[in-house]
Structures are given as C-alpha cells and as structure tokens.
Amino acid sequence: MKRYSFDIRGREELALDEEGMMLPSIEAAQREAANSLADLARDMSRGAEMQHLSIEVRNAAGQVAEAHLGWIVRRLQ
C-alpha cells in the first residue's frame, strides 16, 4: 500500500491534499480521482455556466496521474 494525495485544481485555485489516502495501486488511485471528480462536479454544477476541474494524483515520488473534467452549460433560447 502506498499513500496517494489528490490535489484539486479549479480555474484559479489549487487545494493541496495534506493527508492523502492509502491505496493498493495506481489504478485504485486513478479510480478514486475519477470518482472524486464526479462528486465535485455534482456539488458545483448548480449555477455554474462553465467549469473545469482537475485532480492531480501524487505519491512520495511526485505526480503520477491526473484526471480532468470540464463542462459548459448554455441556454439556447
């Protein structure tokens, strides 16, 4: 098991994960990042016309993966 940290980046913000999470593999860390993005998007979607979020995954050696999610909400009429 290794400790992975999940830093969240918004448009102009970076929130560093100071605690991290013990996970068995990089694949598990990637799944956790994807699930976390989905949860964040659900929480932030109210009223947001455009948004881009990313999670940068790192371990003791440095950044090992990243996940991105972007959306645009546009009224057509």
XYZ file of N, CA and C in Angstrom:
231
model
N 0.845 -1.183 0.000
C 0.000 0.000 0.000
C 0.891 1.247 0.000
N 0.487 2.213 -0.806
C 1.181 3.496 -0.865
C 0.198 4.606 -0.544
N 0.756 5.713 -0.067
C -0.082 6.885 0.199
C -0.129 7.737 -1.071
N -1.359 8.051 -1.490
C -1.594 8.917 -2.640
C -2.326 10.161 -2.163
N -1.921 11.306 -2.691
C -2.578 12.570 -2.385
C -3.308 13.046 -3.627
N -4.428 13.738 -3.418
C -5.302 14.164 -4.502
C -5.480 15.677 -4.417
N -4.675 16.411 -5.183
C -4.729 17.868 -5.189
C -5.792 18.310 -6.192
N -6.681 19.186 -5.762
C -7.797 19.624 -6.595
C -7.483 20.996 -7.170
N -7.594 21.099 -8.494
C -7.327 22.364 -9.175
C -8.607 22.847 -9.853
N -8.978 24.094 -9.544
C -10.095 24.757 -10.206
C -9.541 25.774 -11.181
N -10.361 26.729 -11.559
C -9.905 27.742 -12.520
C -8.653 28.462 -12.044
N -8.711 28.968 -10.825
C -7.587 29.761 -10.312
C -7.138 29.301 -8.935
N -7.553 28.119 -8.540
C -7.246 27.645 -7.196
C -6.593 26.276 -7.231
N -5.776 26.024 -6.242
C -5.193 24.705 -6.043
C -5.350 24.361 -4.570
N -6.065 23.281 -4.295
C -6.252 22.817 -2.917
C -5.406 21.566 -2.730
N -4.368 21.681 -1.924
C -3.466 20.557 -1.696
C -4.055 19.585 -0.682
N -3.948 18.321 -0.989
C -4.379 17.253 -0.086
C -3.219 16.974 0.865
N -3.368 17.380 2.102
C -2.293 17.230 3.085
C -2.265 15.847 3.729
N -3.384 15.117 3.689
C -3.460 13.817 4.358
C -3.216 12.646 3.425
N -3.821 12.664 2.266
C -3.689 11.544 1.341
C -4.517 10.348 1.768
N -4.329 9.263 1.024
C -5.104 8.047 1.249
C -4.227 6.849 0.911
N -4.277 5.839 1.739
C -3.530 4.612 1.477
C -4.318 3.756 0.486
N -3.684 3.416 -0.633
C -4.337 2.621 -1.671
C -3.373 1.560 -2.184
N -3.908 0.459 -2.713
C -3.056 -0.652 -3.128
C -2.311 -0.441 -4.444
N -2.793 0.485 -5.306
C -2.168 0.606 -6.630
C -2.479 1.957 -7.256
N -1.737 2.283 -8.305
C -2.008 3.499 -9.067
C -3.379 3.416 -9.728
N -3.792 2.220 -10.122
C -5.119 2.050 -10.724
C -6.213 2.424 -9.725
N -6.042 2.021 -8.485
C -7.006 2.384 -7.441
C -7.005 3.897 -7.215
N -5.835 4.511 -7.293
C -5.738 5.963 -7.137
C -6.433 6.674 -8.297
N -6.285 6.162 -9.506
C -6.962 6.749 -10.663
C -8.480 6.649 -10.509
N -8.971 5.511 -10.050
C -10.418 5.350 -9.832
C -10.913 6.332 -8.774
N -10.145 6.484 -7.720
C -10.517 7.420 -6.658
C -10.574 8.847 -7.203
N -9.612 9.228 -8.035
C -9.610 10.567 -8.634
C -10.843 10.770 -9.510
N -11.174 9.797 -10.339
C -12.345 9.901 -11.218
C -13.632 10.004 -10.405
N -13.774 9.187 -9.379
C -14.971 9.238 -8.534
C -15.071 10.568 -7.791
N -13.943 11.077 -7.342
C -13.940 12.359 -6.638
C -14.339 13.498 -7.565
N -13.873 13.454 -8.822
C -14.269 14.475 -9.792
C -15.773 14.462 -10.015
N -16.343 13.285 -10.138
C -17.792 13.177 -10.334
C -18.538 13.787 -9.145
N -18.083 13.511 -7.940
C -18.714 14.076 -6.745
C -18.584 15.601 -6.721
N -17.398 16.108 -7.045
C -17.182 17.553 -7.067
C -18.064 18.225 -8.107
N -18.160 17.631 -9.288
C -18.980 18.201 -10.356
C -20.439 18.275 -9.927
N -20.915 17.253 -9.281
C -22.302 17.236 -8.807
C -22.527 18.383 -7.808
N -21.583 18.597 -6.927
C -21.719 19.652 -5.926
C -21.598 21.052 -6.530
N -20.788 21.201 -7.572
C -20.504 22.516 -8.132
C -21.389 22.892 -9.309
N -22.160 21.982 -9.838
C -22.887 22.240 -11.077
C -24.013 23.252 -10.922
N -24.489 23.472 -9.749
C -25.588 24.414 -9.554
C -25.130 25.841 -9.853
N -25.665 26.411 -10.929
C -25.369 27.796 -11.261
C -24.071 28.027 -12.012
N -23.270 27.030 -12.204
C -22.001 27.220 -12.916
C -22.233 27.091 -14.414
N -21.929 28.150 -15.160
C -22.092 28.100 -16.610
C -20.943 27.362 -17.281
N -19.765 27.537 -16.749
C -18.599 26.868 -17.315
C -17.668 26.502 -16.173
N -17.105 25.345 -16.270
C -16.220 24.903 -15.199
C -15.206 23.902 -15.736
N -14.054 23.923 -15.161
C -13.038 22.910 -15.439
C -12.409 22.539 -14.108
N -12.368 21.269 -13.833
C -11.753 20.763 -12.610
C -10.724 19.714 -12.970
N -9.707 19.621 -12.168
C -8.766 18.516 -12.337
C -8.282 18.073 -10.965
N -7.885 16.828 -10.915
C -7.269 16.274 -9.716
C -5.910 15.733 -10.123
N -4.894 16.205 -9.442
C -3.527 15.750 -9.675
C -3.185 14.749 -8.580
N -2.832 13.556 -8.988
C -2.545 12.474 -8.045
C -1.033 12.385 -7.862
N -0.599 12.355 -6.611
C 0.840 12.239 -6.353
C 1.086 11.255 -5.225
N 2.302 10.703 -5.256
C 2.772 9.876 -4.147
C 4.111 10.459 -3.709
N 4.872 9.739 -2.937
C 6.142 10.262 -2.425
C 7.125 10.603 -3.539
N 6.998 9.949 -4.691
C 7.905 10.192 -5.815
C 7.506 11.404 -6.645
N 6.285 11.910 -6.477
C 5.805 13.045 -7.261
C 4.483 12.727 -7.934
N 4.139 13.559 -8.933
C 2.858 13.383 -9.615
C 2.874 12.110 -10.449
N 1.809 11.300 -10.311
C 1.750 10.012 -11.007
C 0.554 9.894 -11.940
N -0.444 10.764 -11.794
C -1.627 10.703 -12.663
C -2.398 12.001 -12.521
N -3.325 12.218 -13.449
C -4.231 13.344 -13.335
C -5.548 12.994 -14.005
N -6.598 13.626 -13.537
C -7.931 13.428 -14.104
C -8.524 14.811 -14.339
N -9.191 14.995 -15.484
C -9.771 16.291 -15.849
C -11.245 16.137 -16.165
N -12.001 17.176 -15.859
C -13.417 17.210 -16.194
C -13.794 18.652 -16.481
N -14.453 18.869 -17.610
C -14.915 20.208 -17.952
C -16.332 20.150 -18.474
N -17.085 21.244 -18.265
C -18.430 21.305 -18.815
C -18.819 22.752 -19.064
N -19.746 22.895 -19.989
C -20.331 24.192 -20.313
C -21.841 24.021 -20.288
N -22.524 24.926 -19.617
C -23.980 24.946 -19.609
C -24.397 26.225 -20.325
N -25.184 26.068 -21.388
C -25.538 27.213 -22.211
C -27.044 27.202 -22.481
N -27.676 28.311 -22.286
C -29.095 28.436 -22.613
C -29.216 28.785 -24.089
N -30.045 28.064 -24.808
C -30.175 28.261 -26.247
C -31.394 29.100 -26.626
N -32.316 29.262 -25.744
C -33.492 30.102 -26.043
C -33.751 31.039 -24.897
